[in-house]
Coordinates of C-alpha atoms and ligand atoms in Angstrom, one line a residue:
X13 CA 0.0 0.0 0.0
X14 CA 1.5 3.1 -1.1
X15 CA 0.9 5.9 1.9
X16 CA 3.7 8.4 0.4
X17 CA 2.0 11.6 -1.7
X18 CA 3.0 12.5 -5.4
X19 CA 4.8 15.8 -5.9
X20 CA 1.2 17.4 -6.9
X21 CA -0.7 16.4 -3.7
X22 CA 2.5 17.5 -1.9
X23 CA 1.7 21.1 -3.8
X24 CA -1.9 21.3 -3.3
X25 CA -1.7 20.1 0.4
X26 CA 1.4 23.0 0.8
X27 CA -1.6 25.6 -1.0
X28 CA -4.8 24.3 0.8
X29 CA -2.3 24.8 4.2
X30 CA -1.3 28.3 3.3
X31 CA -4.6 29.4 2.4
X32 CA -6.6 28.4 5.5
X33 CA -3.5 29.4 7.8
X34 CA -3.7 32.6 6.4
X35 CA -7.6 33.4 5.7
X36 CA -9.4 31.8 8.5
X37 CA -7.1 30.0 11.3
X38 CA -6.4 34.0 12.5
X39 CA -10.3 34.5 12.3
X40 CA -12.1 31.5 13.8
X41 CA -12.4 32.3 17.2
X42 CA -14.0 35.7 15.7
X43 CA -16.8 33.8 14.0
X44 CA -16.7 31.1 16.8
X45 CA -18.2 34.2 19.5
X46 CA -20.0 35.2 16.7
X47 CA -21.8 32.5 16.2
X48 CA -21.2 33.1 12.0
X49 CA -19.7 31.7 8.8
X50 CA -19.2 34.9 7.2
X51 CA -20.8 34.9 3.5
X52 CA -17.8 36.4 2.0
X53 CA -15.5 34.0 3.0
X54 CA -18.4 31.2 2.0
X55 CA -18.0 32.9 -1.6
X56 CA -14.0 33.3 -1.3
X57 CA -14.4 29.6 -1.1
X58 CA -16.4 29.0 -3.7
X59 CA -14.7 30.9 -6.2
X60 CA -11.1 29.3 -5.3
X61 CA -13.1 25.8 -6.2
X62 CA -12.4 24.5 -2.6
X63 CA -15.9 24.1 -1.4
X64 CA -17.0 21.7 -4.9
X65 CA -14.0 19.9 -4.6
X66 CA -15.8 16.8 -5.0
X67 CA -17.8 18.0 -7.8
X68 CA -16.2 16.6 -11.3
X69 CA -14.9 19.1 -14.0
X70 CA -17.8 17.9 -16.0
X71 CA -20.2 19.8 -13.9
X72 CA -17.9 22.5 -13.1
X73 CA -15.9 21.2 -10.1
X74 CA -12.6 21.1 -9.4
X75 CA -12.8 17.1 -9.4
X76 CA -10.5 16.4 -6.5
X77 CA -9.2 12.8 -6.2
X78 CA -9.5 11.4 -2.6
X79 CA -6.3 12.0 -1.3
X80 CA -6.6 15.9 -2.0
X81 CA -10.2 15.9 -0.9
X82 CA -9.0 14.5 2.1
X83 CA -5.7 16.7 2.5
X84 CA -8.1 20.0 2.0
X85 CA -10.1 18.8 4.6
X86 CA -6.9 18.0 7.1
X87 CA -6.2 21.8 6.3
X88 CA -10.0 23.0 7.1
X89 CA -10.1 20.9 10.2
X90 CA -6.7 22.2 11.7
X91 CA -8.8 26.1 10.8
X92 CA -12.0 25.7 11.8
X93 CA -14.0 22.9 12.9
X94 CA -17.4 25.0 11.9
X95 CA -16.2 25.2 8.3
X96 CA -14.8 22.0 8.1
X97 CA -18.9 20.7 8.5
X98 CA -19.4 23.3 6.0
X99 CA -16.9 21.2 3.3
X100 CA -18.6 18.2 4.8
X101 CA -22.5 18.8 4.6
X102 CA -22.3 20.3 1.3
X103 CA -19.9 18.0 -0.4
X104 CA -22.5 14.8 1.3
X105 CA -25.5 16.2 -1.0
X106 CA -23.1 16.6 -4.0
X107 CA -21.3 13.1 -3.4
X108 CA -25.4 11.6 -2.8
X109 CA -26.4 13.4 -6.4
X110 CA -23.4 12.7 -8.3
X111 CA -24.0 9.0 -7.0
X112 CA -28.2 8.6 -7.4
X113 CA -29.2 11.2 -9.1
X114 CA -30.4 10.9 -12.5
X115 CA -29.0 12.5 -15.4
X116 CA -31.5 15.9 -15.0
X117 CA -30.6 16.4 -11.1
X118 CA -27.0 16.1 -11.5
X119 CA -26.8 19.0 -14.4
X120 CA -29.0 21.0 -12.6
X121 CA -27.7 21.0 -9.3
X122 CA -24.2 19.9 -9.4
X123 CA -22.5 23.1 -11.1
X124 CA -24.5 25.1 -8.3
X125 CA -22.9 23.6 -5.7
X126 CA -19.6 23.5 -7.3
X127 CA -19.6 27.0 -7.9
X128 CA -21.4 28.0 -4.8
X129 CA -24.2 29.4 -5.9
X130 CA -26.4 26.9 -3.8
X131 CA -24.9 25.7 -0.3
X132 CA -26.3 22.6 0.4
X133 CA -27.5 20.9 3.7
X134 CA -27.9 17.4 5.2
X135 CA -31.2 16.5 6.7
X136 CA -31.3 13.5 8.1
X137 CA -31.2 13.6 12.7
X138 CA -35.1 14.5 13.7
X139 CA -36.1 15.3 17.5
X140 CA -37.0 11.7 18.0
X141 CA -33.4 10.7 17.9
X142 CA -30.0 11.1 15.3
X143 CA -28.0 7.1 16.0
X144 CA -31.4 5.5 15.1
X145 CA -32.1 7.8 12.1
X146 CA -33.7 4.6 9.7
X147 CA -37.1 5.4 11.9
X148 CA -37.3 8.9 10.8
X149 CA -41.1 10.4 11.1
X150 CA -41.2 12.7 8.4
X151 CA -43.8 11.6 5.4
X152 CA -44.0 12.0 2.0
X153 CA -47.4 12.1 0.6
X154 CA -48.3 11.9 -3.2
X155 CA -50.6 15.0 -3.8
X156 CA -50.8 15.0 -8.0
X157 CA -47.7 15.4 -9.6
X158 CA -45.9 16.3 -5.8
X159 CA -45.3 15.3 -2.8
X160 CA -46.1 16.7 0.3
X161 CA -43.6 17.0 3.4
X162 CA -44.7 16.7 7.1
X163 CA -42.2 16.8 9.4
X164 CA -38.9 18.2 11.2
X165 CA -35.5 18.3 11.0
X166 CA -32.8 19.3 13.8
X167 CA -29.4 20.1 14.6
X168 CA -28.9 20.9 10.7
X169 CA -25.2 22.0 10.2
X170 CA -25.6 25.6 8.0
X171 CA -29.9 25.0 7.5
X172 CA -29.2 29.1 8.5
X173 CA -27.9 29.8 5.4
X174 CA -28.2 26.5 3.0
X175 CA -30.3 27.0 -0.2
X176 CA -30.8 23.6 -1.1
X177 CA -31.7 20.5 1.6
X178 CA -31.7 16.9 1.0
X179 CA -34.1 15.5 3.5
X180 CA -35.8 11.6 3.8
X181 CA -38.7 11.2 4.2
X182 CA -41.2 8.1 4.9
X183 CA -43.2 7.1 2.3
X184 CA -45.7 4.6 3.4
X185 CA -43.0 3.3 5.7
X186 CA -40.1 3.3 3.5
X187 CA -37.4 6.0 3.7
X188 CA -37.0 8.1 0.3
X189 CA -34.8 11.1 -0.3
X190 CA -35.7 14.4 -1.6
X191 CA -34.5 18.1 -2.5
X192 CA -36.3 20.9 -1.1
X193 CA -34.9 24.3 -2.2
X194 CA -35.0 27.1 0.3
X195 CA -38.1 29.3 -0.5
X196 CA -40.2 26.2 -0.9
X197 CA -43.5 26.8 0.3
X198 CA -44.1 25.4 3.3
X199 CA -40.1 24.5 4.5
X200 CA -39.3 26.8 7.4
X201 CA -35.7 27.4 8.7
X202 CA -35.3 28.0 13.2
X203 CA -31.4 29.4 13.8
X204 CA -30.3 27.1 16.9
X205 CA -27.7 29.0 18.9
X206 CA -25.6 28.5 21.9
X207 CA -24.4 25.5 21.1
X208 CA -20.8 24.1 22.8
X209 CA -18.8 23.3 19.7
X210 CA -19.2 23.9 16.2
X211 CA -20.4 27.4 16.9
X212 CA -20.0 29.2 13.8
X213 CA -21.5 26.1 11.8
X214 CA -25.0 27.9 11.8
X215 CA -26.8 25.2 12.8
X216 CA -31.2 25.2 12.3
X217 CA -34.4 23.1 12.7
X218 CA -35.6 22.6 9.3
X219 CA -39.6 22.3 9.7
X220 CA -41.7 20.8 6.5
X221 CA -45.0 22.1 7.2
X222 CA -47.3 20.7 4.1
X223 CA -44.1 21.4 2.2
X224 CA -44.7 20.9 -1.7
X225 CA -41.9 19.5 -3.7
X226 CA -41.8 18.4 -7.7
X227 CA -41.8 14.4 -8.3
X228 CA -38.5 15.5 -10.2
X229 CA -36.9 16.2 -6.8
X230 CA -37.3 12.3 -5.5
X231 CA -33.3 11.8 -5.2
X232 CA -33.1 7.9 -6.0
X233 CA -36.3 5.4 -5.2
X234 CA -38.8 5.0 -3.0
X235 CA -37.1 3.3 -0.3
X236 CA -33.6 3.5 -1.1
X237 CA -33.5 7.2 1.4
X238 CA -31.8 5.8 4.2
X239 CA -29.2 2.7 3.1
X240 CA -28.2 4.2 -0.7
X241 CA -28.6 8.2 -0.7
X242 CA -27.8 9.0 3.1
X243 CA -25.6 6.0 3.3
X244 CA -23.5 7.0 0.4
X245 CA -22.8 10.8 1.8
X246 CA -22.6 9.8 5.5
X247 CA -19.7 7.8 4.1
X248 CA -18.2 10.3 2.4
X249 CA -18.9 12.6 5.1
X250 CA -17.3 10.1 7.7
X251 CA -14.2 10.4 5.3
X252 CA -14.2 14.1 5.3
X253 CA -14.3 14.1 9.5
X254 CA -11.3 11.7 10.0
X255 CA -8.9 13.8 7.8
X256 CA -10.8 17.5 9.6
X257 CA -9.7 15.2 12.8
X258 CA -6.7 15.2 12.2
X259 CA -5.8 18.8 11.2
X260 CA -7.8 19.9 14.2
X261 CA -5.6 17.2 16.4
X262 CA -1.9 18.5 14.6
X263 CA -3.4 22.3 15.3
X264 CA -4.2 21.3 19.2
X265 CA -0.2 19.6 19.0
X266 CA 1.0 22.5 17.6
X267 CA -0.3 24.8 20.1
X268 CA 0.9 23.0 22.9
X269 CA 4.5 22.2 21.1
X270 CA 4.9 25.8 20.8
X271 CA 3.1 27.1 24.4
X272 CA 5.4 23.7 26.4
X273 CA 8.7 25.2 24.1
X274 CA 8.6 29.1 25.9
X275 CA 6.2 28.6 29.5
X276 CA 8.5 27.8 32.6
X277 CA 7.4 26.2 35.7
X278 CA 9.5 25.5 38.5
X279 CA 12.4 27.0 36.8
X280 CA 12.5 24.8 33.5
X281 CA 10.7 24.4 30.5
X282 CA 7.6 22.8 30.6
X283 CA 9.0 20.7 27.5
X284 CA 11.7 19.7 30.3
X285 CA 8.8 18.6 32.8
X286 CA 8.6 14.5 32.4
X287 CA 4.8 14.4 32.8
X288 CA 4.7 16.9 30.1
X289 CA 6.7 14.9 27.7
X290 CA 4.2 12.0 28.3
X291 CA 1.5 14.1 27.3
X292 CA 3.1 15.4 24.2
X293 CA 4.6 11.6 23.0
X294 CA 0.8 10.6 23.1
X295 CA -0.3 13.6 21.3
X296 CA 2.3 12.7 18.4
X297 CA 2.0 9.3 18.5
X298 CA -1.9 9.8 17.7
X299 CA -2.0 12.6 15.6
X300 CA 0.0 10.2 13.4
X301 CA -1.4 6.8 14.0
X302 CA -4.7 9.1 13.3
X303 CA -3.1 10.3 10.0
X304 CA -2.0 6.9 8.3
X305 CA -5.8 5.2 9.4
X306 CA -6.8 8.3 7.2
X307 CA -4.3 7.4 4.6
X308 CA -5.3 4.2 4.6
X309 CA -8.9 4.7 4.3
X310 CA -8.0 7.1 1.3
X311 CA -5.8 4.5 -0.8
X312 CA -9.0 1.9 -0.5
X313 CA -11.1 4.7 -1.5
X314 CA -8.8 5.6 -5.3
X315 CA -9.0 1.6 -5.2
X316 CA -13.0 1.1 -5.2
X317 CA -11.9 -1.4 -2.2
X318 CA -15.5 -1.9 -1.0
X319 CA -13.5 -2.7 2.6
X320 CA -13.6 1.3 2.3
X321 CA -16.5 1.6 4.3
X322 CA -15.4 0.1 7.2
X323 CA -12.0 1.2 7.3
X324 CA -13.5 4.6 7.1
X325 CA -15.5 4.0 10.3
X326 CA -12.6 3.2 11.8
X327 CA -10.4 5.8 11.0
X328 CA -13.4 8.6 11.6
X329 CA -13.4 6.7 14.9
X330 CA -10.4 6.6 16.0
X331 CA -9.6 10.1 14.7
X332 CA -12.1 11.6 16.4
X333 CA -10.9 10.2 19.8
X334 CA -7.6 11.4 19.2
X335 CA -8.8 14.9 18.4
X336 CA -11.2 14.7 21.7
X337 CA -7.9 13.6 23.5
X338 CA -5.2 15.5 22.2
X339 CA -7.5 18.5 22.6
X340 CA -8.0 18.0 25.6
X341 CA -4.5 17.3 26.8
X342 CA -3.9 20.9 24.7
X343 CA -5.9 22.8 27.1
X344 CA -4.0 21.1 30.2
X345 CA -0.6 22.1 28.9
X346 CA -1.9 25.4 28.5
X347 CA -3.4 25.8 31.9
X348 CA -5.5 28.8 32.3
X349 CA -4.6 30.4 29.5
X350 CA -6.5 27.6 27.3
X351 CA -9.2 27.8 29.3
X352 CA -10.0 31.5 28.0
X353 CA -12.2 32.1 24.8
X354 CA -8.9 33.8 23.4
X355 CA -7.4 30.9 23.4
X356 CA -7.9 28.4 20.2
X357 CA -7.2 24.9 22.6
X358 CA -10.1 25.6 23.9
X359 CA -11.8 25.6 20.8
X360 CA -10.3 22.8 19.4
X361 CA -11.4 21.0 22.8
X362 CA -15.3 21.6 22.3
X363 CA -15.5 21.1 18.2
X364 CA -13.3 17.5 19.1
X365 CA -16.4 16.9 21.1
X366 CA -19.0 17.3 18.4
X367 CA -16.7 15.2 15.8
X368 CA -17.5 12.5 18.4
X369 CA -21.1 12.6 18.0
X370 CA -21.8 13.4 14.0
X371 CA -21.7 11.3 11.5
X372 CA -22.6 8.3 13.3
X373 CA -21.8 8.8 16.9
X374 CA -18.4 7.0 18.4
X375 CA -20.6 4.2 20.2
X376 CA -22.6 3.6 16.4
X377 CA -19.2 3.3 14.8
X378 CA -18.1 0.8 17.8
X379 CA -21.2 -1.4 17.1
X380 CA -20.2 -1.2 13.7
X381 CA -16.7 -1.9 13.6
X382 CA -17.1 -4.8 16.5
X383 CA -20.3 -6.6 14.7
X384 CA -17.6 -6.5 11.5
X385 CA -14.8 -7.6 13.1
X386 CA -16.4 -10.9 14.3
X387 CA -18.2 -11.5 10.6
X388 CA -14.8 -11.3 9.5
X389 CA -13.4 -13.8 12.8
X390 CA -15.8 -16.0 12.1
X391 CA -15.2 -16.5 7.9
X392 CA -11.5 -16.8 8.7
X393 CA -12.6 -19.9 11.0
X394 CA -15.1 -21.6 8.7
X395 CA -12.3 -20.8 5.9
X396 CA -10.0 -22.6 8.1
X397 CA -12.3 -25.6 9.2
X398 CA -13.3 -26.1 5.2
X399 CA -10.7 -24.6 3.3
X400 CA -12.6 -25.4 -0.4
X401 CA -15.6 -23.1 0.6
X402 CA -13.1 -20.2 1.2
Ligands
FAD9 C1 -23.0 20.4 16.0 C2 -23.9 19.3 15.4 C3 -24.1 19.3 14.0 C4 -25.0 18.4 13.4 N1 -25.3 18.5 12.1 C5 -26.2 17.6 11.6 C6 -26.5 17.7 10.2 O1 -26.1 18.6 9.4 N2 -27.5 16.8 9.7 C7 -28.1 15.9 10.5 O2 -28.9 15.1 10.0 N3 -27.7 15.8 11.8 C8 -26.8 16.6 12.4 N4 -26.4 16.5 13.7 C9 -27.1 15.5 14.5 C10 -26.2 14.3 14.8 O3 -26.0 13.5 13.6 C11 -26.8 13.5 15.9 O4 -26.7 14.3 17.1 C12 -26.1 12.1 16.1 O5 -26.5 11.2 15.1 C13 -26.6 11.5 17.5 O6 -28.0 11.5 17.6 P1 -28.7 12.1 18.9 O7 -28.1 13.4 19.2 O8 -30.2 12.1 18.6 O9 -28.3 11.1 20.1 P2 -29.1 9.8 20.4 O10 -29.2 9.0 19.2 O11 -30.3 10.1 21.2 O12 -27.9 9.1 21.3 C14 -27.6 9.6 22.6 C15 -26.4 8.9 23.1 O13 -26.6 7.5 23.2 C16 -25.7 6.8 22.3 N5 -26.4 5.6 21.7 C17 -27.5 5.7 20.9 N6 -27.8 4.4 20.6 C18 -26.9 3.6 21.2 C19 -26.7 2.2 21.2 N7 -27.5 1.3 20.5 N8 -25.8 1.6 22.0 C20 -24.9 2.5 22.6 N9 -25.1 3.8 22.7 C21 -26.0 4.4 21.9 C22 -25.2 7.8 21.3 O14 -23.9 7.4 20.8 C23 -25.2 9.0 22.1 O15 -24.0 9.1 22.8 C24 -25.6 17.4 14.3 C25 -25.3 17.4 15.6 C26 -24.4 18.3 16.2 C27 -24.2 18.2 17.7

């Protein structure tokens, strides 16, 4: 397996780097007490072809292979973890259209949302519960040549400013997926503020009240809503997490490499301090065992390994742990002065809480990855028993 990056990723990940270094890492805990995404910067975005990465050059995206998708995203995460979700929601409705859309959808919304012009939103969590989202109660009800939405939406990363949702919906009992452009009649968007992490990510209920949307705007079948259309972009948006994990993990090392490298206690270093060093050996030792499970993930992904999906679990996972951890070990190291809303650690320290919970919370991706393992136990010992059946 071949973990090393060609000299062009090495360039683009050196550009994606300087870029959110430079125009948002100095700004974030600005739009963090804000409670924002500036729109300007949403555009900026959008016109340097970052934000439709995903998006092939066919409909007007920059096409990014998975390694730079993923590198991009290491460089949003070790930002911003608000705009990382940003990247992430938006790029899981274009990665669910490019995948089941038909040929009509895909040209009419894809070069949109590569070029910004529509910021999309992923509806799926619903009061009622987010790890058991299959028994979503939102309907779908035929009405003519429409159907008709009932229902509600929470906790919807950027519903505040997104202009196009995908939402599922039950119809007759079977999950479906459907578009619903802002300004639909009937869709109504509630800012939720004040949350812990992710502050800036503009989060909103999204309420369907009798809410009329075109047959046209069924994304894939009846029934395919849950385990095709949000499957395929809660993978992709498991992907994007790991790697905004892991920027947000090297950011929290950074900070504390830097802060352990100039404050004295006791008349040395703290890099001197023994219990220090422990702290800091973890926090490199992860950040990189974080890194290559995200490299990993990434080389399956180029391959069309269908083993992708679960190492992508995993790596979302375990890099989410690591960026709750080494977070959290940033703020120690920086004692009070990472305790202050100055100070990016502490930052870092409640968005590594929030990776832990989206995108299939850390104790869904252990039932996951533990049910796997054993499948995979138990074929190696039939394999073994009967050798002929494989
Ligand atoms: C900042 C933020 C942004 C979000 N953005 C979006 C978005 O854009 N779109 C969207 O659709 N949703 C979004 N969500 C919702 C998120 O996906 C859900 O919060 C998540 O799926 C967990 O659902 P829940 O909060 O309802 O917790 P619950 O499902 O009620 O679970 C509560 C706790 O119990 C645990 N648990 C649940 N079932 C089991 C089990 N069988 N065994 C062991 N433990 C279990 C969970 O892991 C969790 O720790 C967002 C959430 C946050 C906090």
């Amino acid at each position: 397996m071949d973990l090393e990056l060609s000299a062009s990723q090495q360039a683009a990940q050196a550009e994606y780097r300087r870029f959110m270094d430079e125009r948002v890492a100095p700004l974030a805990d600005e739009f963090d007490r804000r409670q924002e995404m500036p729109a300007e910067l949403i555009a900026e975005l959008s016109r340097c072809g970052y934000l439709g990465g995903v998006v092939p050059a066919q409909y007007a995206g920059a096409g990014l292979d998975a390694i730079s998708w993923g590198l991009l995203c290491e460089a949003v995460g070790r930002a911003s973890g608000s705009l990382l979700s940003l990247f992430t929601v938006h790029s899981m409705v274009a990665q669910a259209l490019l995948k089941w859309g038909s040929a009509a959808q895909r040209q009419q919304w894809l070069p949109m949302l590569a070029r910004g012009e529509r910021i999309g939103a992923f509806g799926l969590t619903e009061p009622a519960g987010g790890s058991d989202a299959g028994q979503s109660t939102t309907t779908a009800t035929a009405d003519g040549e429409d159907w008709i939405l009932q229902g509600e939406k929470c906790w919807i990363s950027f519903a505040q400013v997104a202009s196009l949702f995908l939402v599922v919906a039950q119809v007759d009992g079977k999950a479906t997926a459907f578009l619903v452009e802002r300004g639909t009649p009937g869709l109504h968007i509630e800012p939720i503020e004040g949350m812990s992490g992710f502050r800036s990510a503009m989060l909103g209920r999204v309420l369907m009240d009798g809410c009329r949307v075109p047959a046209s705007q069924m994304l894939g079948r009846i029934g395919f809503g849950f385990s095709h259309v949000a499957g395929t972009a809660l993978d992709h948006g498991r992907y994007s997490i790991a790697w905004g994990c892991v920027g947000l993990a090297q950011a929290a090392l950074d900070a504390s490499l830097a802060y352990a490298g100039q404050r004295k206690t006791f008349g040395a270093l703290l890099l001197d301090h023994q219990l220090i060093q422990g702290m800091l050996a973890d926090m490199i030792t992860q950040v990189r065992a974080a890194r290559l499970l995200c490299l990993r993930a990434c080389v399956m992904k180029e391959a069309g390994d269908p083993a992708l999906i679960m190492e992508t679990s995993i790596a979302k996972y375990f890099a989410s742990r690591v960026a709750s951890d080494v977070a959290g070990h940033a703020v120690q190291i920086h004692g009070a002065q990472g305790c202050t809303d100055r100070s990016a650690v502490q930052r870092y320290m409640r968005d590594a809480k929030i990776m832990e919970i989206i995108e299939g919370s850390n104790e869904i991706q252990q039932i996951l990855i533990s049910r796997h393992g054993y499948r995979d136990f138990a074929a190696q010992q039939r394999a073994q028993i009967n050798p002929t059946q494989g």
